[in-house]
JSON list of C-alpha atoms in Angstrom, two decimals:
[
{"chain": "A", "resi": 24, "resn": "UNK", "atom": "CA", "xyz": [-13.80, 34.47, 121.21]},
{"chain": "A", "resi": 25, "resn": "UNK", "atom": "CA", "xyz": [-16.90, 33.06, 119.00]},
{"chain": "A", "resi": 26, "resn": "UNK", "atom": "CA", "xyz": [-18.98, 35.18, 117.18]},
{"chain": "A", "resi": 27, "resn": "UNK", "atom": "CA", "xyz": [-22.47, 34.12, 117.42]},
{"chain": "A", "resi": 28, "resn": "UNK", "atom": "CA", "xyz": [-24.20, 33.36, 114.05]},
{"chain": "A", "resi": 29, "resn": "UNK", "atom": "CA", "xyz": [-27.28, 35.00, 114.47]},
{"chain": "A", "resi": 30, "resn": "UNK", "atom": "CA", "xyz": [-25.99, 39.37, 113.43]},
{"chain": "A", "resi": 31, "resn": "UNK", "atom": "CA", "xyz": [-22.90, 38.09, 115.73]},
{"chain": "A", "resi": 32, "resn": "UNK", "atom": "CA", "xyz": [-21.27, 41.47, 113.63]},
{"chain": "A", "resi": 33, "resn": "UNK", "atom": "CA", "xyz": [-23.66, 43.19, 114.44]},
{"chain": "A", "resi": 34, "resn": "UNK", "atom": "CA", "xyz": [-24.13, 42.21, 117.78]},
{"chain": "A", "resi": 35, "resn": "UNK", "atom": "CA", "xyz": [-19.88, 43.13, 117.88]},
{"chain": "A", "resi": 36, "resn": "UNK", "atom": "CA", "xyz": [-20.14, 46.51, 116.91]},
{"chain": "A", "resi": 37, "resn": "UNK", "atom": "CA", "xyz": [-22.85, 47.48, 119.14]},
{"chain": "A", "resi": 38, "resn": "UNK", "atom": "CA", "xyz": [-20.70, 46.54, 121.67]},
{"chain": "A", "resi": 39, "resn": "UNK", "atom": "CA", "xyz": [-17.71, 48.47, 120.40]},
{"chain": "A", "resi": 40, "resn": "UNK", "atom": "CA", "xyz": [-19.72, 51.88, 120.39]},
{"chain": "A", "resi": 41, "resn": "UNK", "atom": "CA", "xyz": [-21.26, 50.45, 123.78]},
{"chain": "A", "resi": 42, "resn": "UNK", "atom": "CA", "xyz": [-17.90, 50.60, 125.39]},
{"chain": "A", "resi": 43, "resn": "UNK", "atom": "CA", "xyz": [-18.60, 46.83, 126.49]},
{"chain": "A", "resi": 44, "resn": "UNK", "atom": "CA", "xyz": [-16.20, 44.88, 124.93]},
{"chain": "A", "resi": 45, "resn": "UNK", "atom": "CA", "xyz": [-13.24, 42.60, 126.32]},
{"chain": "A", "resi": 46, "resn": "UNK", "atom": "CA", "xyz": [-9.49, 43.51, 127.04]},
{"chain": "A", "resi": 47, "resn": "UNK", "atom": "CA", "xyz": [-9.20, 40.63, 124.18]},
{"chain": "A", "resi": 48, "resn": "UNK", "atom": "CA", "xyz": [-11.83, 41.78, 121.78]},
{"chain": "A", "resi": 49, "resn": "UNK", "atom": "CA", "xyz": [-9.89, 45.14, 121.93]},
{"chain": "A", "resi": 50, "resn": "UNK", "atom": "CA", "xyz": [-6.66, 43.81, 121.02]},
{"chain": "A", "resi": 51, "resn": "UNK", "atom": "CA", "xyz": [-8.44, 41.47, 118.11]},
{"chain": "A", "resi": 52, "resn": "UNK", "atom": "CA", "xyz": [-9.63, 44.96, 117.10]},
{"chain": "A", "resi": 53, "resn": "UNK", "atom": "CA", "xyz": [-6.18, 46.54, 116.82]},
{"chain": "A", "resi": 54, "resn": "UNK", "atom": "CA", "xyz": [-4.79, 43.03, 115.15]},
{"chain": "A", "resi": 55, "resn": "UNK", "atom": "CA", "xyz": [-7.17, 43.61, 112.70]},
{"chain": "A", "resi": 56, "resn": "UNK", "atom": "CA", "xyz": [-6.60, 47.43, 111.66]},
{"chain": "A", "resi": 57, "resn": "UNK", "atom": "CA", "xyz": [-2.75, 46.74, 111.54]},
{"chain": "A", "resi": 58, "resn": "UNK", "atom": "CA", "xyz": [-3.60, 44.03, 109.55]},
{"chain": "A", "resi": 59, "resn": "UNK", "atom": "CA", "xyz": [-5.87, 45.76, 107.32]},
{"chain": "A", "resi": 60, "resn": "UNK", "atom": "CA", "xyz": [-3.23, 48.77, 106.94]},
{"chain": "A", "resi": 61, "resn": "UNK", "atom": "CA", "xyz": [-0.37, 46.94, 105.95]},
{"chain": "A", "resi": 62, "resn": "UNK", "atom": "CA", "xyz": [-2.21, 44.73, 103.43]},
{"chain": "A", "resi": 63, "resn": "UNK", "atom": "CA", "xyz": [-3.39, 47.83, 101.69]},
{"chain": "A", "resi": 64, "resn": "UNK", "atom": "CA", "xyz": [0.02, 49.41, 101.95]},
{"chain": "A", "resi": 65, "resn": "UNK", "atom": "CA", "xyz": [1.57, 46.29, 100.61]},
{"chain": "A", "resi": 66, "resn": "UNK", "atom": "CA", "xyz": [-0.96, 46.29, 97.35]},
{"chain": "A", "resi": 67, "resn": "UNK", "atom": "CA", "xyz": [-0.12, 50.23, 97.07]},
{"chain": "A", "resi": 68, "resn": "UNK", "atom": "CA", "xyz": [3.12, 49.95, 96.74]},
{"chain": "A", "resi": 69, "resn": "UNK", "atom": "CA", "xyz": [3.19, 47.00, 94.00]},
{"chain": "A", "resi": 70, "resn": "UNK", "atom": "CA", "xyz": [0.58, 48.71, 92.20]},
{"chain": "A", "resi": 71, "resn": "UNK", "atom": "CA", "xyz": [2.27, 51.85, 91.72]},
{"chain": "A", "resi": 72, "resn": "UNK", "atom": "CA", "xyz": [4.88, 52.65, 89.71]},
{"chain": "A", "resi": 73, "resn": "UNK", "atom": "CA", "xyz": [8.94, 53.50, 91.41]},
{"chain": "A", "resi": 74, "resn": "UNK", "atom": "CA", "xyz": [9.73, 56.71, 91.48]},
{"chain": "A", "resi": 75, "resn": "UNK", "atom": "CA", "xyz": [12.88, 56.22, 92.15]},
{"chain": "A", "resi": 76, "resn": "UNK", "atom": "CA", "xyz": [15.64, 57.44, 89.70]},
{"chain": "A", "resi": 77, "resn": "UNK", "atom": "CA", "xyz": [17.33, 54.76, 87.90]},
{"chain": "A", "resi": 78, "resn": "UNK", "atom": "CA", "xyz": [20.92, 54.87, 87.84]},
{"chain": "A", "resi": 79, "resn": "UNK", "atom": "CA", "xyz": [22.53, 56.34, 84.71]},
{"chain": "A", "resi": 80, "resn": "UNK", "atom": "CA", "xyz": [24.39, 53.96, 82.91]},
{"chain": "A", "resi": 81, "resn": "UNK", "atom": "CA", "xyz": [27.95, 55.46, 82.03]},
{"chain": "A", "resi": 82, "resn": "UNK", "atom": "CA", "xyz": [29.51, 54.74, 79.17]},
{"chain": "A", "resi": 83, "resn": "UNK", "atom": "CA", "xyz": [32.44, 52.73, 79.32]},
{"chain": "A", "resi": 84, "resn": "UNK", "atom": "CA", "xyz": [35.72, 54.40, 78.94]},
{"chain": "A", "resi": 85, "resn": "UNK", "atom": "CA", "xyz": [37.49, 53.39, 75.73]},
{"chain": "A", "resi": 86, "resn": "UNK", "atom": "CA", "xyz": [41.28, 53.81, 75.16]},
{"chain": "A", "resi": 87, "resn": "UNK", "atom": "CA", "xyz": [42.31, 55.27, 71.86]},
{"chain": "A", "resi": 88, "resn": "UNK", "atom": "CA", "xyz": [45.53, 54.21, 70.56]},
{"chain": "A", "resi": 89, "resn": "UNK", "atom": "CA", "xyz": [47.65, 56.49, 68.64]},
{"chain": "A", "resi": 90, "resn": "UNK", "atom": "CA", "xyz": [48.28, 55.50, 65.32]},
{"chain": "A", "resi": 91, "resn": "UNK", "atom": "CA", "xyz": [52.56, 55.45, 65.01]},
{"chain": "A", "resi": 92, "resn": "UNK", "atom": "CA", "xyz": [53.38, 58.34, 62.85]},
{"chain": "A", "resi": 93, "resn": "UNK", "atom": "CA", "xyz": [54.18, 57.57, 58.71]},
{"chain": "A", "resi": 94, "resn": "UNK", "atom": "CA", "xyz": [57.52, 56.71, 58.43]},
{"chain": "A", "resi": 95, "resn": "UNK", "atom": "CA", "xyz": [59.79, 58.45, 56.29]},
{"chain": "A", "resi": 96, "resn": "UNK", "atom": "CA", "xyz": [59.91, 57.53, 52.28]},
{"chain": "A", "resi": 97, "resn": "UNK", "atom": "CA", "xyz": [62.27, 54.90, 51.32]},
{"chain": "A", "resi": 98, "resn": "UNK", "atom": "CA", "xyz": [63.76, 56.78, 49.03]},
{"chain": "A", "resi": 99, "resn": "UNK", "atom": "CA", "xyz": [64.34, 59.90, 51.92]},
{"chain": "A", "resi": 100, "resn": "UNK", "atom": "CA", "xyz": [65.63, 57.08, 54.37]},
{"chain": "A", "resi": 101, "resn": "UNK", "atom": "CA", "xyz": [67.97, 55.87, 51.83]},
{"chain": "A", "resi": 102, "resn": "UNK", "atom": "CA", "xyz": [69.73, 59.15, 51.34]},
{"chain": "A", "resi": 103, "resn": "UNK", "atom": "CA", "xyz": [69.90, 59.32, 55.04]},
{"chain": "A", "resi": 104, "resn": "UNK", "atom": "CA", "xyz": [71.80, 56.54, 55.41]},
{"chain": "A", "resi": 105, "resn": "UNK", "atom": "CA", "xyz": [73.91, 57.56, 52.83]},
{"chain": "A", "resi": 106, "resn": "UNK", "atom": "CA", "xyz": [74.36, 60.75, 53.77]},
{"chain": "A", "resi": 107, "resn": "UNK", "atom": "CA", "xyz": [75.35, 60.10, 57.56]},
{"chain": "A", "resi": 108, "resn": "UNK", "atom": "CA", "xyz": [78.52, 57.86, 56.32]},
{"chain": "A", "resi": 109, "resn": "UNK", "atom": "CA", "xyz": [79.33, 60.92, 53.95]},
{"chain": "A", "resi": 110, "resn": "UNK", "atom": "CA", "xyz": [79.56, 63.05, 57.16]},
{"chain": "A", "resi": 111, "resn": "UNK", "atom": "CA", "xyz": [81.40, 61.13, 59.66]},
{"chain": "A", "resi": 112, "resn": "UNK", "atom": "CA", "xyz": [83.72, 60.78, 57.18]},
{"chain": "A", "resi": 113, "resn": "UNK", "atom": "CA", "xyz": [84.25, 64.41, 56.32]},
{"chain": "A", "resi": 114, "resn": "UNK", "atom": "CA", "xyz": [84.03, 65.21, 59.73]},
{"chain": "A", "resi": 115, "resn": "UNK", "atom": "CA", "xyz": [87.06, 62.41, 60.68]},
{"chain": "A", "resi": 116, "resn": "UNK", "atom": "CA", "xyz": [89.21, 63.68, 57.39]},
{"chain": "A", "resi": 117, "resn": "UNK", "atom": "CA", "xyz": [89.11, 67.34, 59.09]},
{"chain": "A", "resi": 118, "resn": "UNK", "atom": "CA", "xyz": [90.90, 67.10, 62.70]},
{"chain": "A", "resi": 119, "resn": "UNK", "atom": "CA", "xyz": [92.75, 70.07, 62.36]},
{"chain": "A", "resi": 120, "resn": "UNK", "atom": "CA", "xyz": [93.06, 73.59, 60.73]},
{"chain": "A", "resi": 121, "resn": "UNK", "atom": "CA", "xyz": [95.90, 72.39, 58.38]},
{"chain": "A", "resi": 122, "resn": "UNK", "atom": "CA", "xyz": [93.55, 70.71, 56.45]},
{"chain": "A", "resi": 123, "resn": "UNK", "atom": "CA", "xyz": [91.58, 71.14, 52.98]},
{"chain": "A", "resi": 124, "resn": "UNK", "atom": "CA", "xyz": [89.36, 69.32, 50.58]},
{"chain": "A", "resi": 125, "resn": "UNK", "atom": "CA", "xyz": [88.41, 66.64, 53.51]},
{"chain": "A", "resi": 126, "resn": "UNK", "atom": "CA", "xyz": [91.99, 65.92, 53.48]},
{"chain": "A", "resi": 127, "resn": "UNK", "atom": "CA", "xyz": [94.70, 66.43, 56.78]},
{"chain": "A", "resi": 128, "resn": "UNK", "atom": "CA", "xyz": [98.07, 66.80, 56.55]},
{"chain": "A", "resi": 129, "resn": "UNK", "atom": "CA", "xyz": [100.12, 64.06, 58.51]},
{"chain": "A", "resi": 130, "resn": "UNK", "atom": "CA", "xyz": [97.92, 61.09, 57.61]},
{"chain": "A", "resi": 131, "resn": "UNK", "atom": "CA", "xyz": [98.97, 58.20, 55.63]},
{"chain": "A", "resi": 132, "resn": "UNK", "atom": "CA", "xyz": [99.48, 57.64, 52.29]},
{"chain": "A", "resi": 133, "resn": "UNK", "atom": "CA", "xyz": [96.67, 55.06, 52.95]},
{"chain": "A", "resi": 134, "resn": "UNK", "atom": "CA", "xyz": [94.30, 57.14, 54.56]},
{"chain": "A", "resi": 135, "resn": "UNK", "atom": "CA", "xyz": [94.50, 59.56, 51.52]},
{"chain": "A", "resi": 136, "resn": "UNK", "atom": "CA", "xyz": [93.12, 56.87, 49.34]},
{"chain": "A", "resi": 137, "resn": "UNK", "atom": "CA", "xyz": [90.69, 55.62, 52.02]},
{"chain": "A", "resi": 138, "resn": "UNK", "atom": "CA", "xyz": [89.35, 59.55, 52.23]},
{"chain": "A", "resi": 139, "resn": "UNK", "atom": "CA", "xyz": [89.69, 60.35, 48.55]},
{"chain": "A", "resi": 140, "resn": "UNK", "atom": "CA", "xyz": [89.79, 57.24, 46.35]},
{"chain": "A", "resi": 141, "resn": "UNK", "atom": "CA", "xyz": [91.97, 56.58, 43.58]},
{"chain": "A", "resi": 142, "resn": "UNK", "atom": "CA", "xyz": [93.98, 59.78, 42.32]},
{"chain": "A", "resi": 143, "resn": "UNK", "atom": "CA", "xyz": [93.85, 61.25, 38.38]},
{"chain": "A", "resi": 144, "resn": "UNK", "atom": "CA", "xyz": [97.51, 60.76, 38.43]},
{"chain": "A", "resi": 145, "resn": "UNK", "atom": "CA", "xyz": [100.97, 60.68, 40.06]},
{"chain": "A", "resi": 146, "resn": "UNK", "atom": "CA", "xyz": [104.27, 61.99, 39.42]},
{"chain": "A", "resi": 147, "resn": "UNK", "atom": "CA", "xyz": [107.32, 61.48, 41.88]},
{"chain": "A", "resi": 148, "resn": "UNK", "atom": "CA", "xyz": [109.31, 65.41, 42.30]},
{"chain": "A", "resi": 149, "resn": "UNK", "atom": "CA", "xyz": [112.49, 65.79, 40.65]},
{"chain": "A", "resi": 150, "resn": "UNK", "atom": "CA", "xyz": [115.46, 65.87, 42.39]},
{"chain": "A", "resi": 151, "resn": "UNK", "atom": "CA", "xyz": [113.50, 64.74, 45.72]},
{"chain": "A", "resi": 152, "resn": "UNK", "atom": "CA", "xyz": [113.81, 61.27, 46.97]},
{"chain": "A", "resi": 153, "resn": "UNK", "atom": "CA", "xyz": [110.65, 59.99, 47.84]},
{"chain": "A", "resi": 154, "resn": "UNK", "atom": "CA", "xyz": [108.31, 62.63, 47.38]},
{"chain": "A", "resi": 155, "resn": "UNK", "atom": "CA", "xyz": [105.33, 62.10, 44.99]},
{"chain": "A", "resi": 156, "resn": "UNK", "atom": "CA", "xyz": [102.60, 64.87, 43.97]},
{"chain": "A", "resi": 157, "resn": "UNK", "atom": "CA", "xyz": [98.94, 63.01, 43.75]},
{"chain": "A", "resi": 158, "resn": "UNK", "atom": "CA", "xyz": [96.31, 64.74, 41.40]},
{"chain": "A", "resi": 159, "resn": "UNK", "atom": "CA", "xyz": [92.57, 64.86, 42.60]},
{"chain": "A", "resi": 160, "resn": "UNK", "atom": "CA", "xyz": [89.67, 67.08, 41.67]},
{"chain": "A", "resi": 161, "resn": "UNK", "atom": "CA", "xyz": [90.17, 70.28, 42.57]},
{"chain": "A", "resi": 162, "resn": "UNK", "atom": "CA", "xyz": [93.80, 69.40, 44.88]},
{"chain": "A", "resi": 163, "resn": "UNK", "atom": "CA", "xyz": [97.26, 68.33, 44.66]},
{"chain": "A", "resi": 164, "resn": "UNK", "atom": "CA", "xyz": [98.21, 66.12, 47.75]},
{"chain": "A", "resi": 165, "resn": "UNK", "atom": "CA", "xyz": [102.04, 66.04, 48.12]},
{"chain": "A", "resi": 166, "resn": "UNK", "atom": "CA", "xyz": [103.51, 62.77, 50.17]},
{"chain": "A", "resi": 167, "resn": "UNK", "atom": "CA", "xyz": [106.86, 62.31, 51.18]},
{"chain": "A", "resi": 168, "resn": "UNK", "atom": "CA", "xyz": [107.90, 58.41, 52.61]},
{"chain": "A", "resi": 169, "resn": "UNK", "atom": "CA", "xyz": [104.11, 57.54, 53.13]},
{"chain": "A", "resi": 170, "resn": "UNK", "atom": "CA", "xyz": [103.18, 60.71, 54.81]},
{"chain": "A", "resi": 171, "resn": "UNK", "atom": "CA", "xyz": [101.11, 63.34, 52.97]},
{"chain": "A", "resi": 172, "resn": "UNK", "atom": "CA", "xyz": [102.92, 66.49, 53.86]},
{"chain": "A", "resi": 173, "resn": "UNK", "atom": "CA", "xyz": [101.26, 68.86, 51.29]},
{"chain": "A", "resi": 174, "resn": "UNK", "atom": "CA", "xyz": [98.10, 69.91, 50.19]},
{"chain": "A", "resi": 175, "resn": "UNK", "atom": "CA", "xyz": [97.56, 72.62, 47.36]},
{"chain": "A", "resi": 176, "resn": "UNK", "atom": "CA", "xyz": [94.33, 73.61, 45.79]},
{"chain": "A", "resi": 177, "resn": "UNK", "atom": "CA", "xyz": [93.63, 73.30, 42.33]},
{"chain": "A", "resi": 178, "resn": "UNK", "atom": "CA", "xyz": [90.31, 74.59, 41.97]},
{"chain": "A", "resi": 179, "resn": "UNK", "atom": "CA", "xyz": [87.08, 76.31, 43.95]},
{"chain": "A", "resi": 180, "resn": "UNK", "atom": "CA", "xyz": [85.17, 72.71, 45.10]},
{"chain": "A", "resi": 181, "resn": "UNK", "atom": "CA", "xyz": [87.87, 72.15, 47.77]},
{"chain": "A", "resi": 182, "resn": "UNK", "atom": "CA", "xyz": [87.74, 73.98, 51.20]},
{"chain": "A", "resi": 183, "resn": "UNK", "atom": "CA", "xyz": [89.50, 74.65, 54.67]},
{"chain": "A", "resi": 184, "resn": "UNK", "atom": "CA", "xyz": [88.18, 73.71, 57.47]},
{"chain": "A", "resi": 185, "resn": "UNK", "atom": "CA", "xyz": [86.52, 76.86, 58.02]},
{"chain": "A", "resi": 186, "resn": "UNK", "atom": "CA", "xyz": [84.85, 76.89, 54.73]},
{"chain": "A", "resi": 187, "resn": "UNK", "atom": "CA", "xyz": [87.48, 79.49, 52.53]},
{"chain": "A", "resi": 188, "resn": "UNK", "atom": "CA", "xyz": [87.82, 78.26, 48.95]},
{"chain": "A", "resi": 189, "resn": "UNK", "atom": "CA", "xyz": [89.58, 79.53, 45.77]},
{"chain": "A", "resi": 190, "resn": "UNK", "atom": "CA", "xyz": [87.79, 83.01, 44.70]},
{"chain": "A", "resi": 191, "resn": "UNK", "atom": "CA", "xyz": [87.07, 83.86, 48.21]},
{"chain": "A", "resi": 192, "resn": "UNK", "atom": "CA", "xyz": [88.42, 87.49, 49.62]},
{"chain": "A", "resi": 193, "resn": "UNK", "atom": "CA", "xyz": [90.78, 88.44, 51.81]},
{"chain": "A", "resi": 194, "resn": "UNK", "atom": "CA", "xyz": [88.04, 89.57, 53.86]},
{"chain": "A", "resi": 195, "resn": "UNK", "atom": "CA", "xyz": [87.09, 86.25, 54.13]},
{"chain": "A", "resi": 196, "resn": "UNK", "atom": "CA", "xyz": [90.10, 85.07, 55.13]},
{"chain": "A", "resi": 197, "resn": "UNK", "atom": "CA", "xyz": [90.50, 87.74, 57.65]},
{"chain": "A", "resi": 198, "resn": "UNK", "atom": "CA", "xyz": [86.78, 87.29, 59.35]},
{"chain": "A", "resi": 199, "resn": "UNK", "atom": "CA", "xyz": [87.81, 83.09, 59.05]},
{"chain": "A", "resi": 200, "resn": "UNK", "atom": "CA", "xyz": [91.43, 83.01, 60.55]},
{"chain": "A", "resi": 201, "resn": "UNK", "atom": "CA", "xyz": [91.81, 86.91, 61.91]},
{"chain": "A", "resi": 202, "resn": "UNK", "atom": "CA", "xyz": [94.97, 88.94, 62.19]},
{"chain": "A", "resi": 203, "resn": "UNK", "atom": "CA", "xyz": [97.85, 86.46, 63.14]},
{"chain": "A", "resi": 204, "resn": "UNK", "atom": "CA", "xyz": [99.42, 85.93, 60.35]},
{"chain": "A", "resi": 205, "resn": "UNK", "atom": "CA", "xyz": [102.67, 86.40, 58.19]},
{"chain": "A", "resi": 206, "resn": "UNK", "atom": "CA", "xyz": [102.71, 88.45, 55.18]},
{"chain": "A", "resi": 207, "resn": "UNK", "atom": "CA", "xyz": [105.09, 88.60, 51.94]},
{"chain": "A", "resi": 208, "resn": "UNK", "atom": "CA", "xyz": [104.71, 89.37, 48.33]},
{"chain": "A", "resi": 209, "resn": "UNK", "atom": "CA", "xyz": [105.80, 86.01, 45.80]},
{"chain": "A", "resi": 210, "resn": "UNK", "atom": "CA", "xyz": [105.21, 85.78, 41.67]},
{"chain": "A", "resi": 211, "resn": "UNK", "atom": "CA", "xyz": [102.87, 88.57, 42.07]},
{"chain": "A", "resi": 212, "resn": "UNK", "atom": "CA", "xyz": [100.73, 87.42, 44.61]},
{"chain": "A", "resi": 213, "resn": "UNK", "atom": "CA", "xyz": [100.56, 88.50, 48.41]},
{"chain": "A", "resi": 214, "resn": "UNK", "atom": "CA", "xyz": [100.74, 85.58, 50.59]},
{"chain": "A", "resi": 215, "resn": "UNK", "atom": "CA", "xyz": [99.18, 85.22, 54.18]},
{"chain": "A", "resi": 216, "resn": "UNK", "atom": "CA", "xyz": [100.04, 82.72, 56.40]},
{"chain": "A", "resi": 217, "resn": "UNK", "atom": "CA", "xyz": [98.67, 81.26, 59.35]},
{"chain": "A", "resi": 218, "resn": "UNK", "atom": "CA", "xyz": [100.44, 78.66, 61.93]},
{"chain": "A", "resi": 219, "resn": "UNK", "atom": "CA", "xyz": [99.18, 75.79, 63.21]},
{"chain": "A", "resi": 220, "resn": "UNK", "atom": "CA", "xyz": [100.12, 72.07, 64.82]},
{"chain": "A", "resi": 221, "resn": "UNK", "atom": "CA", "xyz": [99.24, 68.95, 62.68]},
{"chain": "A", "resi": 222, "resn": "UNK", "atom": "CA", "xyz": [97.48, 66.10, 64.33]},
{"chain": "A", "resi": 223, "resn": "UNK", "atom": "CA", "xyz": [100.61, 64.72, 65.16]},
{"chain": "A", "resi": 224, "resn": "UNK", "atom": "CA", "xyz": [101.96, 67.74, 66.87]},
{"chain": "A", "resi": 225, "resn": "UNK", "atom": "CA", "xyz": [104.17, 68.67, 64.16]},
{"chain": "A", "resi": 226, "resn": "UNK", "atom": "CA", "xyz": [104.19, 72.68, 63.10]},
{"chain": "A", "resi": 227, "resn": "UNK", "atom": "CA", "xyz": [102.24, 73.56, 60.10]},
{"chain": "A", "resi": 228, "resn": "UNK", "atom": "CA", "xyz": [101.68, 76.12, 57.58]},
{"chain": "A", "resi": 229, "resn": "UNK", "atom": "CA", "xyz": [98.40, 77.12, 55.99]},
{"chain": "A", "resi": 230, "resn": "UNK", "atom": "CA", "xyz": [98.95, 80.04, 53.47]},
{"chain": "A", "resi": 231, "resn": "UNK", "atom": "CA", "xyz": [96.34, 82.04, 51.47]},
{"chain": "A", "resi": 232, "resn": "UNK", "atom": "CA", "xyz": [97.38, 83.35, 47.66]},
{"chain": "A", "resi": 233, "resn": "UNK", "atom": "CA", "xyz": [95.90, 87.07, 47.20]},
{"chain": "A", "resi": 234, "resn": "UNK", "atom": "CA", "xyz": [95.53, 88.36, 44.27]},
{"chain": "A", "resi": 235, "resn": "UNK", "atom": "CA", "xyz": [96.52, 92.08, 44.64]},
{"chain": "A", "resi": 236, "resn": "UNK", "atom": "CA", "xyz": [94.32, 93.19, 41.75]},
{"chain": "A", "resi": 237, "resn": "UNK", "atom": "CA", "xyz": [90.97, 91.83, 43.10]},
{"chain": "A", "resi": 238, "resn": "UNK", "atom": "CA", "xyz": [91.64, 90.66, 46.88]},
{"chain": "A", "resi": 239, "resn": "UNK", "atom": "CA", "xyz": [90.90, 87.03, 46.15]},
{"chain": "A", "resi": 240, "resn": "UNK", "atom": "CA", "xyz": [92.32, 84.01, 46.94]},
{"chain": "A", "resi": 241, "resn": "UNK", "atom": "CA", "xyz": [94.61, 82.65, 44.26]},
{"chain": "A", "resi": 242, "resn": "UNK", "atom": "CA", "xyz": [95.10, 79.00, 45.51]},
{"chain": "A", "resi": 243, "resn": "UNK", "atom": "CA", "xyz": [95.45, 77.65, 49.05]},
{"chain": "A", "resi": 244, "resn": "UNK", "atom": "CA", "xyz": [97.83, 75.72, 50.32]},
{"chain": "A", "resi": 245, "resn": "UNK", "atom": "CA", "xyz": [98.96, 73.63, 54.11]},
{"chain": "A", "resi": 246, "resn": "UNK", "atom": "CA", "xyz": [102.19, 71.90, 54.61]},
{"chain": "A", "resi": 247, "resn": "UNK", "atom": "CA", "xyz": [104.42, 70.94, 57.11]},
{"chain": "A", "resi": 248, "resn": "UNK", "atom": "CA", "xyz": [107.77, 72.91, 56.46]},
{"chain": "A", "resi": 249, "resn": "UNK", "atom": "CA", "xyz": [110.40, 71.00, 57.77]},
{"chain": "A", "resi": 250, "resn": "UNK", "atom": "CA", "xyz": [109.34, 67.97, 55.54]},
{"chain": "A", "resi": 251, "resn": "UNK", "atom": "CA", "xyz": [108.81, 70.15, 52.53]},
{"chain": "A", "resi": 252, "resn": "UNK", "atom": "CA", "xyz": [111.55, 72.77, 51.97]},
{"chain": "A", "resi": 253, "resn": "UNK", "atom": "CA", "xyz": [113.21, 71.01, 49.40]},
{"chain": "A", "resi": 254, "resn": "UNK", "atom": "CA", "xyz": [110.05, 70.14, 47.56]},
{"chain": "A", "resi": 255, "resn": "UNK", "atom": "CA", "xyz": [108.65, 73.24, 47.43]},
{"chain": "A", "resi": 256, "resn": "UNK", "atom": "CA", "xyz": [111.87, 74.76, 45.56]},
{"chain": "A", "resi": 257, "resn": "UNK", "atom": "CA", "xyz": [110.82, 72.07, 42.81]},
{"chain": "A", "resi": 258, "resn": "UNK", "atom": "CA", "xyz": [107.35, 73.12, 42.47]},
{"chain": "A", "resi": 259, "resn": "UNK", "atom": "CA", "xyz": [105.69, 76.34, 41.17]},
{"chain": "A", "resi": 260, "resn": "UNK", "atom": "CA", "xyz": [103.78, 76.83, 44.03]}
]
């Protein structure tokens, strides 16, 4: 449809509120106003400013490391380490309950020296073939053909097994070892004996020395009697 140029709009609009236009000049009409509408809806939106939220950025997760803990002092380290040998080997000298000073009865010779070192001194038993009394701090070990068969205290620094020393009491001894024992009276003391196997099987003897006048122990002593008898009549004690 042409427009003519002479107030052609003017001409058109009279027509629309006429009521006399065209099927086609209607739907130019409603071409138009959609037109119109979603121009100015396109410039609305671009000219105004999104309300939409804007998504929250989160912070990003870090992972913290732990920091190892300080290590132990050299010098507490050390002593560990030295300590730890110290024990085993205390623990390994002290199988059984006829034992004292870190020291079994029924080891070697050998095994003395390994467990104890070098001893103070030696002297060989009179009258005894092949029995030799060892001096260490604080214990006489007794060893007959390579086997130490005796073990006498010579001083509080040396324990049993279950911790009873020179100048403990007989209640000691009696809480420690209880009521089995044997009891007889020798060179003014009151001796208390207990039984028990060696680590070879072998039967043992671990006796106690009271003193009557103040119920502590005099000296302490473990042997194996069948190996011993005749030394024993050659020593004090």
């Amino acid at each position: 449809m042409t427009f003519p140029n002479n107030n052609g709009a003017g001409n058109f609009l009279q027509k629309i509120k006429s009521g006399t236009t065209t099927p086609l000049e209607d739907g130019l009409v409603c071409v138009g106003i959609v037109v119109v509408f979603t121009v100015l809806s396109l410039g609305y939106s671009l000219l105004s400013p999104s309300t939409e939220p804007q998504p929250v950025k989160q912070p990003t997760a870090q992972t913290t490391q732990k920091e190892p803990a300080a290590s132990a002092p050299a010098a507490e380290k050390a002593s560990s380490a030295k300590q730890e040998p110290e024990q085993k080997q205390a623990a390994k000298g002290m199988q059984t309950d006829l034992s004292l000073g870190g020291l079994d009865v029924g080891i070697s010779a050998a095994d003395m020296r390994k467990a104890l070192g070098q001893e103070r001194s030696s002297k060989p038993v009179q009258n005894v073939p092949g029995f030799t009394n060892y001096a260490y701090d604080g214990m006489t070990v007794g060893v007959k053909d390579g086997e130490v068969t005796t073990l006498v205290s010579d001083g509080a620094n040396v324990q049993t097994k279950r911790g009873i020393h020179q100048g403990s009491t007989l209640a000691d001894v009696m809480q420690a070892y209880g009521a089995h024992y044997t009891k007889q009276e020798y060179d003014g003391l009151v001796l208390y004996e207990y039984e028990f196997a060696a680590s070879g099987g072998q039967k043992g003897i671990l006796r106690f020395a009271i003193k009557p006048q103040n119920d502590q122990v005099d000296y302490i002593s473990a042997r194996l009697p069948e190996k011993t008898a005749v030394a024993l009549q050659a020593n004090t004690k």
